[in-house]
PDB file of C-alpha atoms in Angstrom:
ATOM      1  CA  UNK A   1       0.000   0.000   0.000  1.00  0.00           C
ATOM      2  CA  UNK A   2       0.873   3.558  -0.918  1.00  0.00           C
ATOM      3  CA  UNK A   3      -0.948   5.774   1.704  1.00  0.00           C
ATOM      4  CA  UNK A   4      -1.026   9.625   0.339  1.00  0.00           C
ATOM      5  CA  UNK A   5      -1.029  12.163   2.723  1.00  0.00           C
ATOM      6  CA  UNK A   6      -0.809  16.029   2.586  1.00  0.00           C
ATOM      7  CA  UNK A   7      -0.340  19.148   5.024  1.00  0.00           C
ATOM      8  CA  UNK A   8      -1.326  23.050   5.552  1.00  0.00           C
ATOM      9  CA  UNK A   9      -1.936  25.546   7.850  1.00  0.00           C
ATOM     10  CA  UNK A  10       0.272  26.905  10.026  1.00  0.00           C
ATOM     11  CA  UNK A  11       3.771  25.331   9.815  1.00  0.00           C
ATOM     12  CA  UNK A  12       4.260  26.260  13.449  1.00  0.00           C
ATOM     13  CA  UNK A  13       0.907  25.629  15.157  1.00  0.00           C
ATOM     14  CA  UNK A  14       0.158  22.454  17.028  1.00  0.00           C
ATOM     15  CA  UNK A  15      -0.355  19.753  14.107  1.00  0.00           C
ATOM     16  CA  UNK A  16      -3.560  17.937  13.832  1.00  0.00           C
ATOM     17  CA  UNK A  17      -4.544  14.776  11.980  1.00  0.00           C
ATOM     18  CA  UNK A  18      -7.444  14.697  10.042  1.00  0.00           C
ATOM     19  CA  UNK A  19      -9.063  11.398  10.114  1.00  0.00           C
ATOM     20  CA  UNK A  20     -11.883  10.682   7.397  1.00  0.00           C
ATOM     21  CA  UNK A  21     -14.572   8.373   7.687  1.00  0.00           C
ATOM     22  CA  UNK A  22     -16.077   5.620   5.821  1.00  0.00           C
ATOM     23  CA  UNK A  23     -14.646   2.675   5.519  1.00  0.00           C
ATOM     24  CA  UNK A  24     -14.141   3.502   1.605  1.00  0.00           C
ATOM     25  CA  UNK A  25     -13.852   6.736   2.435  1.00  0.00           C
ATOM     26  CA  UNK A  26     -11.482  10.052   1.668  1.00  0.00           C
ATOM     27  CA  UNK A  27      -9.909  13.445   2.741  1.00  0.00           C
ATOM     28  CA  UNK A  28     -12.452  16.059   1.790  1.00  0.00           C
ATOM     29  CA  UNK A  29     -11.259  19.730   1.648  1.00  0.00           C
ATOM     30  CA  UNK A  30     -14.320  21.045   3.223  1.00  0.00           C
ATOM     31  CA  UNK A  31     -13.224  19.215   6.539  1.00  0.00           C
ATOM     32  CA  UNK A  32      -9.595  20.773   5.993  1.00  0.00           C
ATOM     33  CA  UNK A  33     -11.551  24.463   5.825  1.00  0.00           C
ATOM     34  CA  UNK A  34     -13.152  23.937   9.381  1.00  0.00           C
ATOM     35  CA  UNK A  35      -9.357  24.572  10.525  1.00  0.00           C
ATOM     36  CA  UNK A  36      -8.562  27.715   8.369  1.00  0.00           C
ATOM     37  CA  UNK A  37      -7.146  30.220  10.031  1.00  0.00           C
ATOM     38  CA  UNK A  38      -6.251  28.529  13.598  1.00  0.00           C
ATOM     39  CA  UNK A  39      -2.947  28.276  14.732  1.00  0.00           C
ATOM     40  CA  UNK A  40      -2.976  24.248  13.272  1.00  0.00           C
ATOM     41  CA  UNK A  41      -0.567  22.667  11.327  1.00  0.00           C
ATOM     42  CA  UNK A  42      -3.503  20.265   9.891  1.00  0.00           C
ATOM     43  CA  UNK A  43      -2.503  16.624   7.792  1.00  0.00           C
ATOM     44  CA  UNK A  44      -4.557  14.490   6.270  1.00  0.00           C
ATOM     45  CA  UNK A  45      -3.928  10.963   4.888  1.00  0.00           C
ATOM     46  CA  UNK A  46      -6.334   8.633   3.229  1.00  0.00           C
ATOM     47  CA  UNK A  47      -6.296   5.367   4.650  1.00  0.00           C
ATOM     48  CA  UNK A  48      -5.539   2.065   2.428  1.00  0.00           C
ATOM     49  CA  UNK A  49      -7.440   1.647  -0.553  1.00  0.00           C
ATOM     50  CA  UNK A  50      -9.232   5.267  -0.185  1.00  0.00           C
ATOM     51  CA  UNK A  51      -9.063   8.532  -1.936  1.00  0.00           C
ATOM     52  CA  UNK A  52      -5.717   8.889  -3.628  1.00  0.00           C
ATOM     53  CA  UNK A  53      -3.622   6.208  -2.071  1.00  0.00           C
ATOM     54  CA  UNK A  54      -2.547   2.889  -3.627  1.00  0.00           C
ATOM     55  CA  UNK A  55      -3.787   0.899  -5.075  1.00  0.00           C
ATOM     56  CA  UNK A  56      -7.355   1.948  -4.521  1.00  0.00           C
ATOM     57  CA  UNK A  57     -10.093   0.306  -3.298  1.00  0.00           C
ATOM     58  CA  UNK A  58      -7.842  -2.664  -2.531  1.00  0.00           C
ATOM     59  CA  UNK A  59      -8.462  -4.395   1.041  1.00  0.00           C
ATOM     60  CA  UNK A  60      -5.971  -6.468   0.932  1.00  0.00           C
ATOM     61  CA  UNK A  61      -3.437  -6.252   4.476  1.00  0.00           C
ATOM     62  CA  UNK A  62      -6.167  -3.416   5.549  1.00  0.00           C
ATOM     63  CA  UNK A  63      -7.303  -3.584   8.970  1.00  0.00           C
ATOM     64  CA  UNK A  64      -7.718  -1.575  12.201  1.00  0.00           C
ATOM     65  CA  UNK A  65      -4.154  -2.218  13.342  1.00  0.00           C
ATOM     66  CA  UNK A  66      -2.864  -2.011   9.738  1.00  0.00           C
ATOM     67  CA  UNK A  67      -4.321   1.946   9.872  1.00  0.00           C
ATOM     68  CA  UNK A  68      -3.063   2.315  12.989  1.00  0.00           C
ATOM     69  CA  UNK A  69       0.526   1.554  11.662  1.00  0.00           C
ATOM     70  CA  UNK A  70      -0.013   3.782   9.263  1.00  0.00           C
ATOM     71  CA  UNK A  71      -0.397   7.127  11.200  1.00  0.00           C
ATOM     72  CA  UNK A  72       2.425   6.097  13.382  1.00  0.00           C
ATOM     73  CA  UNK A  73       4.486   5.655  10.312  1.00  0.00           C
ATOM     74  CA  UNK A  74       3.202   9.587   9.313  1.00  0.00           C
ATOM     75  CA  UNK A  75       3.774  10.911  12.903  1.00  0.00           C
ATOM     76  CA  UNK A  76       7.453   9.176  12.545  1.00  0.00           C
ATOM     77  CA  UNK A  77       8.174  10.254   9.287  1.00  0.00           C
ATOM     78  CA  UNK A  78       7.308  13.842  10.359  1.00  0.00           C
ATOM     79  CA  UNK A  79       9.272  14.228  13.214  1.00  0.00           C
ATOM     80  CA  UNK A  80       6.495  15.064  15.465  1.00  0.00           C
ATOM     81  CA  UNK A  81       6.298  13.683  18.826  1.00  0.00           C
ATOM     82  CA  UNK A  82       3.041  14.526  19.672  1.00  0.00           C
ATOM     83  CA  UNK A  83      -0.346  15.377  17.795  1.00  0.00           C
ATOM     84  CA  UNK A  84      -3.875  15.584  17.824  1.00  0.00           C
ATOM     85  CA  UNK A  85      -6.703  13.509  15.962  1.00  0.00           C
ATOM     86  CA  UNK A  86      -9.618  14.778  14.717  1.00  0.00           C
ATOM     87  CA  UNK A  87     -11.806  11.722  13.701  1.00  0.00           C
ATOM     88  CA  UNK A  88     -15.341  11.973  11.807  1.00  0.00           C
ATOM     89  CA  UNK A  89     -17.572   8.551  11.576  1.00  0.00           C
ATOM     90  CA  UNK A  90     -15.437   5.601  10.312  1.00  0.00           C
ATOM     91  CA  UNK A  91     -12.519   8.132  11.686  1.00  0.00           C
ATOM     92  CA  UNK A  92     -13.671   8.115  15.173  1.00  0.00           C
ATOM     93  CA  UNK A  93     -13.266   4.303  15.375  1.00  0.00           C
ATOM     94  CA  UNK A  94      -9.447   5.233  14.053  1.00  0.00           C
ATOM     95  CA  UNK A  95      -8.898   7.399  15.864  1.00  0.00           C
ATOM     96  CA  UNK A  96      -9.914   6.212  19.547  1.00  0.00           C
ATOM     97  CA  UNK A  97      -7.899   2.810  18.442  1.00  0.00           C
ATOM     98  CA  UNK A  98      -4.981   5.295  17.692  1.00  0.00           C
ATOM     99  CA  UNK A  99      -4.955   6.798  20.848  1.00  0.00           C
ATOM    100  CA  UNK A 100      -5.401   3.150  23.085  1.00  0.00           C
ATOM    101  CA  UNK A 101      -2.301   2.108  21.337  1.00  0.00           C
ATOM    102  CA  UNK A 102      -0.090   5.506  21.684  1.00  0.00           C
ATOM    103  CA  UNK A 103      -1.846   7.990  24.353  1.00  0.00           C
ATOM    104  CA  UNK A 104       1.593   9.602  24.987  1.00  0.00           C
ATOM    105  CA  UNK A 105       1.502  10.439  21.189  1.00  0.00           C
ATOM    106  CA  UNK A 106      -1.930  12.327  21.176  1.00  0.00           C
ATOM    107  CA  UNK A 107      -2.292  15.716  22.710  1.00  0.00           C
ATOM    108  CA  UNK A 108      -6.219  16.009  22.028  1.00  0.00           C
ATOM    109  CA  UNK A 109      -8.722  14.322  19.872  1.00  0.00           C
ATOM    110  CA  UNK A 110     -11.914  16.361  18.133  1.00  0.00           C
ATOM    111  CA  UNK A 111     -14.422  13.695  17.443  1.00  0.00           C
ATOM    112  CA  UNK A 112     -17.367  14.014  15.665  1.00  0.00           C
ATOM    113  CA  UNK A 113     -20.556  11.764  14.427  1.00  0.00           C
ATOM    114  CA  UNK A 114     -18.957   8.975  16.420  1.00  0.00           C
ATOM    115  CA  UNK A 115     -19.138   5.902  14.699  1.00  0.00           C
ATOM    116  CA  UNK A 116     -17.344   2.719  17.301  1.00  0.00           C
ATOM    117  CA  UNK A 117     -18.167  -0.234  15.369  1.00  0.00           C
ATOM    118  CA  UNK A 118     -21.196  -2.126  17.748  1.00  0.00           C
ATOM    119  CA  UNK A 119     -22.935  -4.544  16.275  1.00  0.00           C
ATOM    120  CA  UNK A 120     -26.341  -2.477  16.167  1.00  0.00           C
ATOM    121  CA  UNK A 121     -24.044   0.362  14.851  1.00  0.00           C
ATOM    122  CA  UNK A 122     -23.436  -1.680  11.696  1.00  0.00           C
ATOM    123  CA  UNK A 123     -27.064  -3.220  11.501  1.00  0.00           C
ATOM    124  CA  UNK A 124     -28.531   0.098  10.910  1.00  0.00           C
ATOM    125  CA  UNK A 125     -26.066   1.115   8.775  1.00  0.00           C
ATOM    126  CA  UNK A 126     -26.723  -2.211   6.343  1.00  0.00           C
ATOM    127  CA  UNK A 127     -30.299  -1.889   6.805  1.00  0.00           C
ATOM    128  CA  UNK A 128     -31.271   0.497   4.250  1.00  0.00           C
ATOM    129  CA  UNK A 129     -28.271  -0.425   2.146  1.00  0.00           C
ATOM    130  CA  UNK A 130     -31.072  -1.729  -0.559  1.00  0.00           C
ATOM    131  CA  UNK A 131     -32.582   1.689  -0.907  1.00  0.00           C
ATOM    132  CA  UNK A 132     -29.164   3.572  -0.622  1.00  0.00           C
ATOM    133  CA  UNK A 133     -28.077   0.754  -3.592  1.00  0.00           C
ATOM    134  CA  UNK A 134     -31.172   1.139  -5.803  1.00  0.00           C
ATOM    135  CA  UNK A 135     -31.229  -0.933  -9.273  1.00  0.00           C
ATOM    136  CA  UNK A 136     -29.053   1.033 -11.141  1.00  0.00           C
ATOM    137  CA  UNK A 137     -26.084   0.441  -8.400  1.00  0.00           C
ATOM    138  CA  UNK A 138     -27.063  -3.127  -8.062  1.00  0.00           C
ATOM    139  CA  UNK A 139     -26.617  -3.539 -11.706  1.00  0.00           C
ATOM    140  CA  UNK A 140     -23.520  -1.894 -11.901  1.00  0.00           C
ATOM    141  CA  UNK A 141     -22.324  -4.317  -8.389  1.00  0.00           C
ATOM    142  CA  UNK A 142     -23.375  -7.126 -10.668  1.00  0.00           C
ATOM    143  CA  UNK A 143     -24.459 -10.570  -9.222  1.00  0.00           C
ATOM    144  CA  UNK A 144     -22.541  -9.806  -5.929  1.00  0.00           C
ATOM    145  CA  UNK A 145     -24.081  -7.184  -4.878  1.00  0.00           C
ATOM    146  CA  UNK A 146     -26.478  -8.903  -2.738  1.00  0.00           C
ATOM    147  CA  UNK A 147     -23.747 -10.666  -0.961  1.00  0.00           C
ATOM    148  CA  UNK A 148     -22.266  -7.423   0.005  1.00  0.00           C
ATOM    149  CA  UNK A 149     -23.553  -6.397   3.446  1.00  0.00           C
ATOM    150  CA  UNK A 150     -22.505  -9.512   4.981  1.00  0.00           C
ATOM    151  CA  UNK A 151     -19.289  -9.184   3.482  1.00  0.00           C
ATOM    152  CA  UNK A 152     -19.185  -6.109   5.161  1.00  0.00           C
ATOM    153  CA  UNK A 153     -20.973  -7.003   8.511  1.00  0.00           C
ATOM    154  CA  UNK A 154     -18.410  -9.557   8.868  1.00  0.00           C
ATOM    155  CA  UNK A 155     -15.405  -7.935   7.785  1.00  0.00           C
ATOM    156  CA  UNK A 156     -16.166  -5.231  10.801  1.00  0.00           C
ATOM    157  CA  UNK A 157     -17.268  -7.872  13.178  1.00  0.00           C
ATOM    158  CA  UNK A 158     -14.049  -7.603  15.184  1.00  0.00           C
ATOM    159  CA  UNK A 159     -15.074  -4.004  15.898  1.00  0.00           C
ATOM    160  CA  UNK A 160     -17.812  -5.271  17.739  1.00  0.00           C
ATOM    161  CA  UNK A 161     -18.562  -2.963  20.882  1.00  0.00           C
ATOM    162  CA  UNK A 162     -18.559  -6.378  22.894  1.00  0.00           C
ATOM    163  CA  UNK A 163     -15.253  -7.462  21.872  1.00  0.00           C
ATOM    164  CA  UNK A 164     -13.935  -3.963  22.549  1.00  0.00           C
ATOM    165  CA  UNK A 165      -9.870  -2.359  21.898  1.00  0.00           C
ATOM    166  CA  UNK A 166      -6.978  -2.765  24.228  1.00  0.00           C
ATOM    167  CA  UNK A 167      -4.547  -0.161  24.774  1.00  0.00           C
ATOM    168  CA  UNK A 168      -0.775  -1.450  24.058  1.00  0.00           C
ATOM    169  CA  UNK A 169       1.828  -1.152  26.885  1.00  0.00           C
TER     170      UNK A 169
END
């Protein structure tokens, strides 16, 4: 995986990740315009197999901990010692799993339209997925596409709120 990332702001402020939601999801500018003109030093990076990184839309070696990696890699990379999150949806999840693994690394989190993964979390999101779908997407899904929300219902079942995260030592 090739996981793009990009920076603005303030060069000197206190940097801030931005973490986009979905899964499937992206870095959208107007997220990146809620911090103009604050003394941030805002990045954002979309997450394997989203927005611009590579190869897209692939799932392969993507998981929780896999994304996790990731933004330690960025923070690492970028000499920073310390940063805050700023999770939406999808990003929450990322974000609070970030911080349980490296709390000395995070100097605040902003989350917003909290999305942690429970079970009926992810049964109200596939419940409509029909009428999100509607023929024409099912057609272009193909034969598949009715296999899809248990693809994804299981693929997120270890983000189950009963199963829970651990923070690393």
């Amino acid at each position: 995986h090739l996981v793009w990332w990009t920076e603005g702001g303030d060069p000197q402020g206190l940097p801030v990740l931005m973490v986009h939601g979905g899964p499937g999801g992206r870095s959208r500018p107007e997220v990146l315009a809620w911090w103009r003109g604050l003394p941030v030093r805002w990045l954002a990076m979309d997450q394997r197999g989203c927005g611009q990184s590579l190869p897209e839309a692939h799932t392969d070696h993507n998981s929780l901990d896999a994304l996790v990696r990731d933004m330690e890699r960025l923070r690492i990379r970028l000499g920073l010692e310390r940063w805050a999150l700023a999770g939406g949806s999808w990003g929450t999840l990322v974000t609070l799993a970030y911080w349980l693994r490296h709390p000395s690394r995070v100097a605040g989190m902003h989350l917003r339209s909290s999305f942690l993964g429970s079970r009926a979390e992810i049964d109200r999101y596939i419940a409509p997925w029909f009428d999100w779908l509607g023929e024409p997407g099912r057609a272009a899904l193909g034969e598949d596409a009715d296999q899809l929300p248990g693809l994804f219902q299981g693929a997120t079942s270890a983000f189950d709120g009963e199963a829970g995260l651990t923070r690393s030592a």
